[in-house]
Tab-separated table of C-alpha atoms in Angstrom:
chain	number	residue	atom	x	y	z
A	1	UNK	CA	0.282	0.353	0.100
A	2	UNK	CA	1.176	3.567	-1.297
A	3	UNK	CA	2.419	5.357	2.368
A	4	UNK	CA	-0.196	8.357	1.860
A	5	UNK	CA	-2.885	5.626	1.371
A	6	UNK	CA	-3.267	5.043	4.845
A	7	UNK	CA	-4.403	8.905	5.705
A	8	UNK	CA	-6.411	9.422	2.322
A	9	UNK	CA	-8.492	6.647	3.596
A	10	UNK	CA	-8.556	7.395	7.493
A	11	UNK	CA	-8.136	11.322	7.082
A	12	UNK	CA	-6.603	13.041	10.562
A	13	UNK	CA	-6.833	12.905	14.178
A	14	UNK	CA	-6.941	17.073	15.330
A	15	UNK	CA	-5.520	16.552	18.785
A	16	UNK	CA	-6.411	20.145	19.356
A	17	UNK	CA	-7.197	20.557	23.237
A	18	UNK	CA	-7.233	17.466	24.322
A	19	UNK	CA	-5.153	16.913	26.915
A	20	UNK	CA	-7.214	19.203	28.875
A	21	UNK	CA	-11.237	18.169	28.760
A	22	UNK	CA	-12.382	21.358	31.201
A	23	UNK	CA	-10.121	24.155	29.009
A	24	UNK	CA	-11.893	22.296	25.851
A	25	UNK	CA	-15.291	23.180	27.793
A	26	UNK	CA	-14.174	26.550	28.483
A	27	UNK	CA	-13.039	27.206	24.607
A	28	UNK	CA	-16.058	25.948	22.760
A	29	UNK	CA	-18.176	28.855	24.761
A	30	UNK	CA	-15.177	30.985	23.900
A	31	UNK	CA	-15.431	29.993	20.694
A	32	UNK	CA	-18.744	30.622	19.533
A	33	UNK	CA	-19.071	33.672	21.209
A	34	UNK	CA	-16.568	35.156	19.361
A	35	UNK	CA	-17.866	33.527	16.358
A	36	UNK	CA	-21.076	35.331	16.896
A	37	UNK	CA	-19.762	38.702	17.761
A	38	UNK	CA	-17.393	38.129	13.886
A	39	UNK	CA	-20.541	37.147	11.925
A	40	UNK	CA	-23.005	40.050	13.556
A	41	UNK	CA	-19.816	42.559	13.483
A	42	UNK	CA	-18.551	41.671	10.165
A	43	UNK	CA	-21.985	41.226	7.956
A	44	UNK	CA	-23.434	45.052	9.419
A	45	UNK	CA	-19.753	46.731	7.821
A	46	UNK	CA	-20.980	45.068	4.739
A	47	UNK	CA	-24.620	45.898	4.822
A	48	UNK	CA	-24.368	48.832	6.020
A	49	UNK	CA	-20.938	50.149	3.602
A	50	UNK	CA	-23.691	48.871	0.687
A	51	UNK	CA	-26.921	50.480	1.479
A	52	UNK	CA	-25.266	54.036	2.967
A	53	UNK	CA	-23.973	56.144	-0.518
A	54	UNK	CA	-22.092	57.910	2.259
A	55	UNK	CA	-19.794	54.765	2.776
A	56	UNK	CA	-19.096	54.023	-1.552
A	57	UNK	CA	-16.087	55.332	-1.830
A	58	UNK	CA	-12.610	52.721	-2.712
A	59	UNK	CA	-11.825	52.576	1.562
A	60	UNK	CA	-14.802	50.727	2.728
A	61	UNK	CA	-15.142	48.523	-0.629
A	62	UNK	CA	-11.631	47.236	0.689
A	63	UNK	CA	-12.648	46.911	4.589
A	64	UNK	CA	-15.486	45.116	2.775
A	65	UNK	CA	-13.385	43.040	0.988
A	66	UNK	CA	-11.920	42.295	4.609
A	67	UNK	CA	-14.947	41.553	6.488
A	68	UNK	CA	-15.760	39.549	4.063
A	69	UNK	CA	-12.680	37.807	4.047
A	70	UNK	CA	-12.623	37.034	7.951
A	71	UNK	CA	-16.688	35.595	7.322
A	72	UNK	CA	-15.048	32.995	5.419
A	73	UNK	CA	-12.036	31.968	7.404
A	74	UNK	CA	-12.915	31.840	10.474
A	75	UNK	CA	-16.293	29.652	8.395
A	76	UNK	CA	-13.405	27.553	6.884
A	77	UNK	CA	-12.493	26.585	10.882
A	78	UNK	CA	-14.675	27.578	13.251
A	79	UNK	CA	-17.243	24.894	12.694
A	80	UNK	CA	-15.084	21.420	12.210
A	81	UNK	CA	-13.702	23.439	15.779
A	82	UNK	CA	-16.738	23.141	17.642
A	83	UNK	CA	-17.017	19.505	16.615
A	84	UNK	CA	-13.898	18.568	18.167
A	85	UNK	CA	-14.516	20.420	21.319
A	86	UNK	CA	-18.092	18.905	22.226
A	87	UNK	CA	-17.111	15.620	21.518
A	88	UNK	CA	-15.200	12.605	21.570
A	89	UNK	CA	-13.962	12.362	17.392
A	90	UNK	CA	-11.402	14.422	17.263
A	91	UNK	CA	-11.304	13.330	13.119
A	92	UNK	CA	-11.306	15.359	10.004
A	93	UNK	CA	-12.006	13.192	6.475
A	94	UNK	CA	-9.276	13.515	4.680
A	95	UNK	CA	-10.812	15.494	1.903
A	96	UNK	CA	-12.280	18.120	4.694
A	97	UNK	CA	-8.873	18.573	5.893
A	98	UNK	CA	-6.868	19.365	2.097
A	99	UNK	CA	-10.126	21.917	2.094
A	100	UNK	CA	-9.721	23.437	5.170
A	101	UNK	CA	-5.979	23.723	4.354
A	102	UNK	CA	-6.407	25.291	0.868
A	103	UNK	CA	-8.844	28.126	1.689
A	104	UNK	CA	-6.895	28.839	5.167
A	105	UNK	CA	-3.751	29.301	3.518
A	106	UNK	CA	-5.089	31.115	0.394
A	107	UNK	CA	-7.628	33.564	3.013
A	108	UNK	CA	-4.459	34.309	5.300
A	109	UNK	CA	-1.796	35.336	2.080
A	110	UNK	CA	-4.958	37.296	0.803
A	111	UNK	CA	-5.517	39.001	4.432
A	112	UNK	CA	-1.850	40.354	4.336
A	113	UNK	CA	-1.630	41.345	1.164
A	114	UNK	CA	-4.525	42.979	1.189
A	115	UNK	CA	-3.799	45.013	4.495
A	116	UNK	CA	-0.883	46.317	2.163
A	117	UNK	CA	-3.794	47.642	0.138
A	118	UNK	CA	-5.515	49.362	2.361
A	119	UNK	CA	-2.824	50.794	3.706
A	120	UNK	CA	-2.016	52.251	0.222
A	121	UNK	CA	-5.154	53.681	-0.129
A	122	UNK	CA	-4.773	55.372	2.702
A	123	UNK	CA	-1.508	56.951	2.028
A	124	UNK	CA	-2.658	57.720	-1.686
A	125	UNK	CA	-5.501	59.444	0.472
A	126	UNK	CA	-4.385	61.871	2.562
A	127	UNK	CA	-0.946	62.365	0.662
A	128	UNK	CA	-2.123	63.266	-2.624
A	129	UNK	CA	-6.029	64.437	-1.928
A	130	UNK	CA	-6.542	66.050	-5.029
A	131	UNK	CA	-5.898	63.210	-7.193
A	132	UNK	CA	-7.493	60.071	-4.711
A	133	UNK	CA	-10.224	59.077	-6.407
A	134	UNK	CA	-8.975	59.253	-9.907
A	135	UNK	CA	-5.685	57.085	-8.849
A	136	UNK	CA	-8.652	54.919	-7.015
A	137	UNK	CA	-11.224	55.031	-9.249
A	138	UNK	CA	-13.663	51.810	-9.718
A	139	UNK	CA	-11.690	50.107	-12.293
A	140	UNK	CA	-8.688	50.029	-10.732
A	141	UNK	CA	-9.797	49.429	-7.252
A	142	UNK	CA	-11.555	45.990	-8.678
A	143	UNK	CA	-8.436	45.214	-10.465
A	144	UNK	CA	-6.023	45.440	-7.365
A	145	UNK	CA	-8.391	43.329	-5.198
A	146	UNK	CA	-8.968	40.484	-8.146
A	147	UNK	CA	-5.390	40.544	-8.045
A	148	UNK	CA	-4.455	40.191	-4.581
A	149	UNK	CA	-7.364	37.222	-4.153
A	150	UNK	CA	-5.557	35.946	-7.787
A	151	UNK	CA	-1.917	35.180	-6.173
A	152	UNK	CA	-2.692	34.087	-2.861
A	153	UNK	CA	-4.522	31.656	-4.453
A	154	UNK	CA	-1.558	31.028	-6.566
A	155	UNK	CA	0.169	31.137	-3.230
A	156	UNK	CA	-2.222	28.468	-1.638
A	157	UNK	CA	-2.058	25.662	-4.775
A	158	UNK	CA	1.257	26.162	-4.682
A	159	UNK	CA	2.250	25.630	-0.858
A	160	UNK	CA	-0.081	23.565	-0.287
A	161	UNK	CA	0.404	21.172	-2.812
A	162	UNK	CA	3.940	20.286	-2.439
A	163	UNK	CA	2.888	19.801	1.439
A	164	UNK	CA	0.251	17.559	0.573
A	165	UNK	CA	2.322	15.001	-1.873
A	166	UNK	CA	5.065	14.946	1.563
A	167	UNK	CA	4.858	11.212	2.712
A	168	UNK	CA	4.083	10.478	5.839
A	169	UNK	CA	4.029	6.923	6.536
A	170	UNK	CA	1.156	6.345	8.024
A	171	UNK	CA	1.064	8.974	10.747
A	172	UNK	CA	-2.449	11.033	10.596
A	173	UNK	CA	-2.280	12.653	14.051
A	174	UNK	CA	-1.847	16.428	13.821
A	175	UNK	CA	-1.310	18.192	17.249
A	176	UNK	CA	-3.906	21.016	16.521
A	177	UNK	CA	-7.260	21.995	15.961
A	178	UNK	CA	-6.782	22.275	12.762
A	179	UNK	CA	-4.973	21.261	9.295
A	180	UNK	CA	-2.626	23.760	9.616
A	181	UNK	CA	0.205	23.786	7.398
A	182	UNK	CA	3.594	23.244	9.880
A	183	UNK	CA	1.394	20.694	11.617
A	184	UNK	CA	1.412	18.520	8.041
A	185	UNK	CA	5.081	18.980	7.574
A	186	UNK	CA	5.397	17.994	10.894
A	187	UNK	CA	4.313	14.490	10.573
A	188	UNK	CA	6.500	13.978	7.484
A	189	UNK	CA	8.133	10.867	7.461
A	190	UNK	CA	10.931	12.595	5.478
A	191	UNK	CA	13.377	15.635	5.685
A	192	UNK	CA	11.592	18.333	4.783
A	193	UNK	CA	14.106	21.191	4.885
A	194	UNK	CA	12.953	22.643	1.365
A	195	UNK	CA	9.165	22.594	2.104
A	196	UNK	CA	10.171	24.962	5.506
A	197	UNK	CA	12.754	27.085	3.230
A	198	UNK	CA	10.124	27.678	0.649
A	199	UNK	CA	7.515	28.466	3.095
A	200	UNK	CA	9.966	30.645	4.923
A	201	UNK	CA	10.688	32.308	1.334
A	202	UNK	CA	6.932	33.073	0.748
A	203	UNK	CA	6.369	33.858	4.015
A	204	UNK	CA	9.161	36.977	3.414
A	205	UNK	CA	7.169	37.755	-0.154
A	206	UNK	CA	3.249	37.861	1.621
A	207	UNK	CA	4.709	38.888	4.913
A	208	UNK	CA	7.178	41.066	5.491
A	209	UNK	CA	7.217	42.669	1.956
A	210	UNK	CA	3.801	43.856	2.520
A	211	UNK	CA	4.770	44.933	6.477
A	212	UNK	CA	7.180	47.219	4.987
A	213	UNK	CA	5.316	49.075	2.513
A	214	UNK	CA	2.324	49.490	5.548
A	215	UNK	CA	5.561	50.793	7.467
A	216	UNK	CA	6.248	52.999	4.449
A	217	UNK	CA	3.027	54.258	3.562
A	218	UNK	CA	2.381	55.458	7.364
A	219	UNK	CA	5.622	57.220	7.268
A	220	UNK	CA	4.378	59.495	4.344
A	221	UNK	CA	0.934	59.513	5.865
A	222	UNK	CA	3.024	60.872	9.464
A	223	UNK	CA	4.424	63.871	7.742
A	224	UNK	CA	1.661	64.736	6.391
A	225	UNK	CA	-0.985	64.112	8.399
A	226	UNK	CA	1.240	66.622	10.622
A	227	UNK	CA	1.565	69.043	8.000
A	228	UNK	CA	-2.784	69.462	7.925
A	229	UNK	CA	-3.519	72.890	9.622
A	230	UNK	CA	-7.031	71.064	10.883
A	231	UNK	CA	-7.401	70.299	14.006
A	232	UNK	CA	-10.957	68.206	13.018
A	233	UNK	CA	-8.933	67.323	9.966
A	234	UNK	CA	-5.735	66.127	11.708
A	235	UNK	CA	-7.795	64.164	13.860
A	236	UNK	CA	-10.311	62.456	11.463
A	237	UNK	CA	-7.250	61.004	9.488
A	238	UNK	CA	-5.145	59.562	12.619
A	239	UNK	CA	-8.730	57.764	13.294
A	240	UNK	CA	-9.039	56.305	10.214
A	241	UNK	CA	-5.145	55.031	10.453
A	242	UNK	CA	-5.135	53.645	13.546
A	243	UNK	CA	-8.175	51.780	12.998
A	244	UNK	CA	-6.045	50.390	10.197
A	245	UNK	CA	-2.712	50.553	11.869
A	246	UNK	CA	-3.975	48.816	15.419
A	247	UNK	CA	-5.255	45.820	13.141
A	248	UNK	CA	-2.165	45.712	10.570
A	249	UNK	CA	-0.419	45.439	14.524
A	250	UNK	CA	-2.359	42.410	16.367
A	251	UNK	CA	-2.483	40.409	12.569
A	252	UNK	CA	1.326	41.445	11.627
A	253	UNK	CA	3.069	41.270	14.999
A	254	UNK	CA	0.993	37.330	15.524
A	255	UNK	CA	2.235	35.878	11.709
A	256	UNK	CA	5.534	36.506	12.301
A	257	UNK	CA	6.485	35.256	16.025
A	258	UNK	CA	3.998	32.065	14.430
A	259	UNK	CA	5.786	31.646	11.361
A	260	UNK	CA	9.048	33.909	10.835
A	261	UNK	CA	10.759	32.720	13.787
A	262	UNK	CA	13.351	30.188	13.817
A	263	UNK	CA	13.767	27.065	14.960
A	264	UNK	CA	11.028	25.632	17.349
A	265	UNK	CA	11.540	28.463	19.967
A	266	UNK	CA	7.144	28.732	20.888
A	267	UNK	CA	6.331	25.862	22.225
A	268	UNK	CA	3.272	23.451	20.482
A	269	UNK	CA	0.686	24.833	23.183
A	270	UNK	CA	1.092	28.036	22.421
A	271	UNK	CA	1.435	28.180	18.774
A	272	UNK	CA	-1.897	27.286	19.360
A	273	UNK	CA	-3.258	29.998	21.379
A	274	UNK	CA	-1.701	32.022	18.988
A	275	UNK	CA	-3.345	30.109	15.671
A	276	UNK	CA	-5.995	30.915	17.947
A	277	UNK	CA	-5.531	33.907	18.848
A	278	UNK	CA	-5.466	35.763	15.168
A	279	UNK	CA	-8.232	32.431	13.410
A	280	UNK	CA	-10.719	33.313	15.430
A	281	UNK	CA	-10.199	37.066	17.498
A	282	UNK	CA	-8.650	39.127	15.390
A	283	UNK	CA	-11.914	38.550	13.329
A	284	UNK	CA	-13.930	39.274	15.636
A	285	UNK	CA	-12.176	42.826	16.861
A	286	UNK	CA	-11.418	44.375	13.178
A	287	UNK	CA	-15.437	45.636	12.891
A	288	UNK	CA	-14.970	47.054	16.605
A	289	UNK	CA	-11.629	48.716	15.740
A	290	UNK	CA	-12.903	50.051	12.639
A	291	UNK	CA	-16.092	51.321	14.159
A	292	UNK	CA	-15.218	52.268	17.439
A	293	UNK	CA	-13.016	54.991	15.717
A	294	UNK	CA	-14.908	55.977	12.761
A	295	UNK	CA	-17.575	58.236	12.936
A	296	UNK	CA	-19.343	57.645	9.227
A	297	UNK	CA	-19.709	54.271	10.072
A	298	UNK	CA	-20.974	55.163	13.294
A	299	UNK	CA	-23.608	56.805	11.524
A	300	UNK	CA	-24.271	54.421	8.205
A	301	UNK	CA	-24.754	51.404	11.281
A	302	UNK	CA	-27.150	53.858	13.144
A	303	UNK	CA	-29.002	54.257	9.791
A	304	UNK	CA	-28.504	50.401	8.952
A	305	UNK	CA	-30.698	49.914	12.950
A	306	UNK	CA	-33.385	52.314	13.151
A	307	UNK	CA	-34.720	50.531	8.719
A	308	UNK	CA	-34.471	47.681	11.201
A	309	UNK	CA	-36.700	48.540	13.671
A	310	UNK	CA	-39.176	50.505	11.342
A	311	UNK	CA	-39.327	47.465	9.310
A	312	UNK	CA	-39.808	45.537	12.569
A	313	UNK	CA	-42.541	47.540	13.494
């Protein structure tokens, strides 16, 4: 029998937090709450920004994409995770694991690039205000979004296919709560240096390069904001940029610590909690971060609530 056939037939066992049965019960409740918050918050942003004509701008077009991405990201992980947390069955089918791996990698890569695009949007709005709508026209915005999703898909296909083709010699125990690329690489029964180097190289392209562009953009933005004489204008610019920088800091900080550190300096349990943070908690925080400091979005949400109340009456 081929050494990968066993896994193909029987799937994988996601060990997750099975060493801590009491913690599993607590986590199932916490994850359910955050999943609900993620769905309500991100759906509200998408609907409000679509219905309010004042929010038909490039900034909110990209924000809608981020909200949609977060909804897909969490939905690709949480339902299976809750099934495993609630019962003794910790398995996931081979096909289910493959689909989760590809989607997880695709959406994670997309978010890295999308956050860089959003920073360029803010740079253009603040540093080149008179040419903003000309540069960030609808055709350009659509083209750049399609490019971001397409490049990320190509990255996912390349890395995940390379990883899944590694012989596992019947090993099917994944010490994680999801089918994550590093966890699958670890159960391979051959030298995985080539794959690990490929992951690291593409990590630089998809993590450090966008982050560098974000920091460069905000360097120029900071200079431009300091030159704004209007106190109200300066405050509005700082609020919109501050929200984005908060999201960038949380997302990239966790990703860099997880994937771009030498060796296995983080324990396996620590790695699981960090993954839990950026895959489940961060998507629920994004709507709060973007709405709490954004007057336009607050007004749009109030309108949405009023419309809903009128419909009920």
